[in-house]
XYZ file of N, CA and C in Angstrom:
531
model
N 34.328 109.085 48.565
C 35.017 107.792 48.192
C 36.010 108.026 47.021
N 35.599 108.883 46.194
C 36.672 109.204 45.127
C 37.805 110.225 45.715
N 37.388 110.954 46.624
C 38.383 111.958 47.252
C 39.362 111.098 48.061
N 38.805 110.020 48.887
C 39.628 109.198 49.608
C 40.733 108.446 48.728
N 40.090 107.889 47.643
C 41.082 107.130 46.829
C 42.234 107.983 46.322
N 41.775 109.268 45.835
C 42.660 110.259 45.184
C 43.771 110.517 46.315
N 43.526 110.952 47.551
C 44.211 111.194 48.756
C 45.317 109.896 48.852
N 44.722 108.734 48.999
C 45.608 107.719 49.120
C 46.675 107.538 47.923
N 46.260 107.743 46.751
C 47.347 107.548 45.721
C 48.358 108.735 45.882
N 47.997 109.932 46.178
C 48.850 110.924 46.447
C 49.891 110.628 47.682
N 49.379 110.208 48.702
C 50.193 109.799 49.861
C 51.182 108.772 49.411
N 50.816 107.853 48.559
C 51.774 106.829 48.209
C 53.012 107.298 47.456
N 52.559 108.424 46.676
C 53.716 109.104 45.809
C 54.613 110.211 46.601
N 53.906 110.561 47.722
C 54.514 111.735 48.614
C 55.390 111.228 49.699
N 56.661 111.140 49.518
C 57.554 110.708 50.534
C 58.428 111.886 51.007
N 58.243 112.147 52.357
C 58.988 113.333 52.847
C 60.225 112.937 53.731
N 60.508 111.661 53.707
C 61.615 111.164 54.442
C 62.903 111.937 54.267
N 63.269 112.252 52.939
C 64.495 112.775 52.613
C 64.561 114.259 53.072
N 63.336 114.957 53.043
C 63.161 116.220 53.553
C 63.479 116.297 54.968
N 62.960 115.237 55.894
C 63.063 115.272 57.200
C 64.365 115.111 57.557
N 65.161 114.221 56.772
C 66.614 113.951 57.121
C 67.393 115.138 56.761
N 67.438 115.872 55.652
C 68.335 116.880 55.271
C 67.864 118.318 55.608
N 66.572 118.477 55.948
C 66.181 119.794 56.272
C 65.564 119.843 57.534
N 65.083 118.736 58.093
C 64.462 118.614 59.478
C 65.337 118.760 60.678
N 65.005 118.321 61.916
C 65.401 118.343 63.158
C 66.893 117.586 62.938
N 67.030 116.661 62.417
C 68.239 115.751 62.010
C 69.289 116.704 61.370
N 68.868 117.585 60.701
C 69.872 118.503 59.999
C 69.955 119.947 60.915
N 69.221 119.914 61.977
C 69.370 121.179 62.616
C 68.279 122.061 62.438
N 67.326 121.539 61.560
C 66.308 122.605 61.361
C 65.075 122.182 62.149
N 63.794 122.616 61.539
C 62.574 122.123 62.333
C 61.684 121.248 61.420
N 61.003 120.244 61.877
C 60.256 119.372 61.100
C 58.898 120.041 60.937
N 58.635 121.100 61.674
C 57.006 121.642 61.433
C 56.847 122.204 60.208
N 57.681 122.922 59.435
C 57.345 123.530 58.328
C 57.256 122.433 57.199
N 58.126 121.400 57.231
C 57.960 120.195 56.317
C 56.661 119.666 56.569
N 56.133 119.267 57.768
C 54.926 118.733 57.914
C 53.836 119.645 57.468
N 53.747 120.845 57.674
C 52.791 121.828 57.293
C 52.864 121.881 55.740
N 53.881 121.951 54.909
C 53.820 121.851 53.438
C 53.183 120.576 53.064
N 53.479 119.487 53.723
C 53.050 118.208 53.105
C 51.557 118.218 53.514
N 51.119 118.646 54.597
C 49.828 118.458 55.016
C 48.893 119.460 54.022
N 49.478 120.544 53.751
C 48.712 121.603 52.952
C 48.314 120.989 51.540
N 49.091 120.008 51.108
C 48.673 119.446 49.891
C 47.393 118.449 49.989
N 46.937 118.067 51.274
C 45.811 117.324 51.512
C 44.636 118.091 51.965
N 44.828 119.377 51.975
C 43.849 120.242 52.651
C 42.573 120.135 51.794
N 42.802 120.180 50.403
C 41.495 120.163 49.547
C 40.757 118.664 49.713
N 41.468 117.832 50.133
C 40.806 116.556 50.216
C 39.962 116.547 51.635
N 40.668 117.247 52.714
C 39.949 117.226 53.967
C 38.680 118.068 53.843
N 38.834 119.104 52.981
C 37.540 119.975 52.878
C 36.393 119.114 52.163
N 36.876 118.225 51.079
C 35.905 117.794 50.390
C 35.237 116.430 51.338
N 36.083 115.948 52.164
C 35.709 114.808 53.042
C 34.678 115.444 54.101
N 35.065 116.661 54.487
C 34.464 117.374 55.549
C 32.818 117.812 54.872
N 32.936 118.225 53.728
C 31.589 118.491 53.136
C 30.704 117.295 52.921
N 31.408 116.301 52.453
C 30.776 114.871 52.114
C 30.165 114.324 53.761
N 30.766 114.421 54.581
C 30.263 114.077 56.116
C 29.170 114.953 56.513
N 29.234 116.385 56.179
C 28.151 117.193 56.524
C 26.898 116.882 55.597
N 27.057 116.666 54.372
C 25.953 116.349 53.474
C 25.329 114.965 54.010
N 26.109 114.048 54.259
C 25.690 112.753 54.714
C 24.938 113.056 56.103
N 25.252 113.878 57.041
C 24.530 114.316 58.324
C 23.270 114.866 58.032
N 23.249 115.566 57.091
C 21.922 116.125 56.647
C 21.027 115.215 55.974
N 21.528 114.440 55.284
C 20.796 113.346 54.491
C 20.075 112.304 55.824
N 21.006 112.140 56.514
C 20.536 111.198 57.560
C 19.298 111.793 58.405
N 19.501 113.046 58.729
C 18.390 113.721 59.415
C 17.220 113.951 58.734
N 17.362 114.120 57.340
C 16.118 113.972 56.472
C 15.533 112.655 56.272
N 16.332 111.689 56.298
C 15.734 110.302 56.240
C 15.107 109.872 57.501
N 15.554 110.185 58.615
C 14.979 110.022 60.013
C 13.512 110.800 59.967
N 13.612 112.066 59.522
C 12.492 112.656 59.543
C 11.469 112.023 58.529
N 11.864 111.747 57.427
C 10.860 111.100 56.459
C 10.454 109.840 57.030
N 11.259 109.042 57.713
C 10.875 107.742 58.270
C 9.883 108.079 59.280
N 9.979 108.903 60.270
C 9.054 109.162 61.315
C 7.797 109.596 60.637
N 7.713 110.346 59.677
C 6.473 110.890 59.165
C 5.872 109.728 58.408
N 6.530 108.903 57.884
C 5.878 107.636 57.348
C 5.272 106.797 58.120
N 6.070 106.408 59.289
C 5.661 105.565 60.334
C 4.283 106.146 60.937
N 4.472 107.556 61.319
C 3.211 108.326 61.867
C 2.000 108.132 60.974
N 2.312 108.231 59.586
C 1.055 108.224 58.614
C 0.715 106.701 58.501
N 1.580 105.825 58.527
C 1.149 104.462 58.541
C 0.408 104.008 59.809
N 0.515 104.446 60.917
C 0.071 104.087 62.070
C -1.239 104.624 62.223
N -1.516 105.984 61.684
C -2.836 106.559 61.865
C -3.584 106.316 60.639
N -3.169 105.615 59.573
C -3.920 105.264 58.310
C -4.959 104.275 58.607
N -6.266 104.609 58.430
C -7.339 103.444 58.844
C -7.393 102.296 57.946
N -6.674 102.325 56.659
C -6.898 101.329 55.752
C -5.758 100.363 55.963
N -4.768 100.564 56.880
C -3.913 99.538 57.157
C -4.304 98.278 57.807
N -5.213 98.279 58.805
C -5.790 96.963 59.265
C -6.370 96.085 58.120
N -7.239 96.837 57.175
C -7.981 96.352 56.260
C -7.061 95.690 55.334
N -5.923 96.414 54.954
C -4.917 95.911 54.018
C -4.120 94.707 54.613
N -3.929 94.782 55.790
C -3.276 93.587 56.503
C -4.043 92.334 56.417
N -5.306 92.511 56.814
C -6.342 91.444 56.657
C -6.333 90.993 55.307
N -6.378 91.716 54.261
C -6.511 91.418 52.893
C -5.150 90.513 52.492
N -4.019 90.945 53.079
C -2.782 90.117 52.716
C -2.868 88.889 53.349
N -3.366 88.896 54.645
C -3.552 87.558 55.478
C -4.461 86.678 54.646
N -5.613 87.165 54.244
C -6.553 86.409 53.435
C -5.684 85.846 52.212
N -5.060 86.657 51.556
C -4.335 86.120 50.467
C -3.325 84.991 50.798
N -2.625 85.119 51.753
C -1.653 84.195 52.325
C -2.374 82.759 52.645
N -3.604 82.954 53.225
C -4.347 81.599 53.501
C -4.765 81.006 52.199
N -5.202 81.769 51.253
C -5.735 81.183 49.986
C -4.561 80.540 49.344
N -3.325 81.191 49.485
C -2.151 80.510 48.755
C -1.880 79.297 49.383
N -1.841 79.137 50.644
C -1.558 78.035 51.431
C -2.606 76.864 51.054
N -3.948 77.195 50.857
C -4.936 76.188 50.681
C -4.816 75.837 49.248
N -4.471 76.721 48.321
C -4.089 76.469 46.814
C -3.102 75.409 46.840
N -1.936 75.653 47.638
C -0.736 74.748 47.490
C -1.096 73.433 48.047
N -1.889 73.418 49.040
C -2.307 72.094 49.766
C -3.153 71.245 48.713
N -4.149 72.063 48.157
C -5.019 71.311 47.187
C -4.309 70.862 46.045
N -3.337 71.576 45.566
C -2.617 71.218 44.289
C -1.726 69.835 44.597
N -1.129 69.830 46.025
C -0.378 68.671 46.458
C -1.399 67.446 46.374
N -2.756 67.627 47.049
C -3.529 66.601 46.996
C -4.069 66.116 45.707
N -4.170 67.038 44.779
C -4.508 66.799 43.416
C -3.606 65.885 42.789
N -2.155 66.090 43.047
C -1.209 65.440 42.394
C -1.116 63.966 43.023
N -1.356 63.875 44.391
C -1.559 62.585 44.977
C -2.617 61.844 44.357
N -3.579 62.620 44.158
C -4.890 61.819 43.578
C -4.519 61.276 42.229
N -4.023 62.002 41.491
C -3.681 61.712 40.114
C -2.677 60.522 39.975
N -1.735 60.529 40.941
C -0.833 59.391 40.989
C -1.601 58.072 41.551
N -2.447 58.242 42.391
C -3.415 57.094 42.957
C -4.136 56.457 41.785
N -4.938 57.542 41.068
C -5.799 57.039 39.915
C -4.928 56.306 38.906
N -3.717 56.820 38.604
C -3.001 56.310 37.485
C -2.567 54.914 38.001
N -2.216 54.657 39.158
C -1.798 53.366 39.851
C -2.964 52.512 39.734
N -4.126 52.968 40.203
C -5.267 52.129 40.206
C -5.766 51.703 38.732
N -5.703 52.599 37.746
C -5.836 52.306 36.403
C -5.039 51.215 35.955
N -3.662 51.162 36.267
C -2.734 50.252 35.801
C -3.177 48.877 36.495
N -3.560 48.767 37.725
C -4.106 47.589 38.385
C -5.344 46.993 37.881
N -6.125 47.890 37.634
C -7.507 47.474 36.831
C -7.189 46.946 35.407
N -6.301 47.631 34.874
C -6.090 46.934 33.382
C -5.408 45.634 33.524
N -4.611 45.448 34.520
C -3.976 44.060 34.792
C -5.032 42.992 35.225
N -5.890 43.550 36.039
C -7.018 42.555 36.476
C -7.846 42.347 35.359
N -8.172 43.322 34.480
C -9.113 42.984 33.452
C -8.454 42.103 32.487
N -7.238 42.160 32.236
C -6.470 41.225 31.431
C -6.454 39.790 31.988
N -6.234 39.766 33.293
C -6.363 38.297 33.967
C -7.729 37.812 33.695
N -8.838 38.476 33.998
C -10.063 38.104 33.757
C -10.407 37.657 32.513
N -10.072 38.355 31.486
C -10.335 38.013 30.000
C -9.438 36.789 29.680
N -8.222 36.724 30.276
C -7.466 35.412 29.902
C -8.265 34.266 30.695
N -8.567 34.358 31.933
C -9.279 33.321 32.796
C -10.600 33.039 31.934
N -11.433 33.828 31.471
C -12.523 33.764 30.870
C -12.404 32.938 29.296
N -11.429 33.264 28.644
C -10.908 32.581 27.548
C -10.512 31.070 27.793
N -9.846 30.912 28.890
C -9.488 29.672 29.160
C -10.812 28.808 29.436
N -11.636 29.278 30.399
C -12.745 28.556 30.579
C -13.714 28.468 29.443
N -13.704 29.318 28.434
C -14.565 29.054 27.143
C -13.859 27.876 26.572
N -12.513 27.759 26.330
C -11.984 26.899 25.623
C -12.190 25.507 26.184
N -11.980 25.443 27.656
C -12.479 24.302 28.536
C -13.846 23.883 28.179
N -14.795 24.617 28.247
C -16.203 24.411 28.084
C -16.352 23.835 26.757
N -15.822 24.399 25.560
C -15.962 23.897 24.333
C -15.392 22.540 24.254
N -14.342 22.290 24.699
C -13.686 20.947 24.682
C -14.791 19.972 25.366
N -15.214 20.199 26.656
C -15.956 19.289 27.392
C -17.397 19.140 26.665
N -17.786 20.024 25.966
C -19.093 19.992 25.126
C -18.645 19.230 24.072
N -17.702 19.342 23.352
C -17.367 18.578 22.059
C -17.147 17.013 22.603
N -16.661 16.730 23.568
C -16.231 15.318 24.095
C -17.655 14.779 24.598
N -18.568 15.478 25.068
C -19.887 14.938 25.465
C -20.523 14.581 24.256
N -20.555 15.449 23.128
C -21.215 15.275 21.890
C -20.809 14.039 21.204
N -19.461 13.666 21.200
C -18.820 12.675 20.531
C -19.138 11.343 21.227
N -19.376 11.144 22.360
C -19.645 10.048 23.162
C -20.873 9.415 22.803
N -21.092 8.075 22.836
C -22.298 7.484 22.614
C -23.198 7.720 23.838
N -24.572 7.998 23.518
C -25.391 8.017 24.768
C -25.554 6.740 25.625
N -25.694 6.984 26.859
C -25.852 5.826 27.665
C -27.129 5.046 27.326
N -27.272 3.754 27.598
C -28.514 3.077 27.314
C -29.585 3.520 28.176
N -30.943 3.340 27.899
C -31.959 3.868 28.742
C -31.939 3.104 29.951
N -32.367 3.921 31.087
C -32.519 3.334 32.432
C -33.671 2.329 32.502
N -33.193 1.043 32.928
C -34.292 0.123 33.162
C -34.030 -0.490 34.577
N -35.152 -0.500 35.507
C -34.872 -0.992 36.708
C -34.735 -2.322 36.595
N -33.882 -2.920 37.479
C -33.568 -4.357 37.714
C -34.288 -4.842 38.977
N -34.938 -5.991 38.763
C -35.427 -6.678 39.895
C -34.511 -7.573 40.440
N -34.211 -7.718 41.729
C -33.466 -8.698 42.366
C -33.718 -10.017 42.046
N -33.021 -10.993 41.860
C -33.467 -12.516 41.441
C -33.881 -13.376 42.505
N -33.705 -12.924 43.961
C -34.309 -13.839 44.851
C -35.791 -13.454 44.960
N -36.470 -12.645 44.439
C -37.897 -12.394 44.665
C -38.440 -12.809 43.292
N -39.520 -13.785 43.383
C -39.890 -14.204 42.262
C -40.907 -13.192 41.524
N -41.094 -13.012 40.360
C -41.732 -11.907 39.702
C -43.314 -12.098 39.913
N -43.783 -13.217 40.170
C -45.122 -13.424 40.063
C -45.680 -13.231 41.677
N -44.913 -13.259 42.565
C -45.335 -13.146 44.056
C -45.492 -11.651 44.440
N -46.784 -11.307 44.681
C -47.028 -9.844 45.043
C -46.181 -9.534 46.473
N -45.921 -8.358 46.632
C -45.345 -8.106 47.887
C -46.279 -8.221 49.076
N -45.840 -8.320 50.262
C -46.846 -8.414 51.419
C -47.642 -7.310 51.636
N -48.761 -7.409 52.136
C -49.607 -6.099 52.357
C -49.308 -5.686 53.744
N -49.466 -4.432 53.994
C -49.192 -3.746 55.283
C -50.589 -3.825 56.022
N -50.429 -4.358 57.276
C -51.632 -4.342 58.153
C -51.309 -3.505 59.174
N -52.355 -2.846 59.719
C -52.131 -2.149 60.904
C -52.390 -2.800 62.192
N -51.839 -2.581 63.207
C -52.000 -3.337 64.598
C -53.505 -3.029 64.914
N -54.025 -4.041 65.756
C -55.495 -3.899 66.198
C -55.325 -2.628 67.279
N -56.405 -1.809 67.419
C -56.560 -0.760 68.440
C -57.326 -1.209 69.669
N -56.801 -1.199 70.848
C -57.541 -1.613 72.013
C -58.798 -0.770 72.289
N -59.861 -1.456 73.008
C -61.077 -0.611 73.248
C -60.922 -0.102 74.581
N -61.509 0.790 74.945
C -61.366 1.639 76.140
C -62.696 1.633 76.707
């Protein structure tokens, strides 16, 4: 990559147009020697790029070989299924933990709301009980301040004279058989 950048910078500075016009075919000469001289300046870059390409090819082969060795070792390793089962178990445990955490948060929200409602209900009950106590005390006080009613005496209707006893009850005669 550094070689490519350096070659590009050299190409931007290297302009052979004037040489082609004054010494090349346009001037009766040949363009080949001009092109060969210009290209010879880039030969060192060509070698470096070629070496880098060869090195990359070697690295790619080594990487493929290492990957195949790893894949074969992984496939033949008896601990792989146990390891995968362990990771699956961890995954299930994590999902269960997340679900329990969510349910716990919902439960806490519900308990908080229930506590608020119970406190409001308690306040209402205390308020009503206090009002009933005040009402009871007022009624008790008004009853204690009133004069007691006169004792109950049965009254006899004026149409019945007091000296005449009431008629006796007589049963009807029973017929003989």
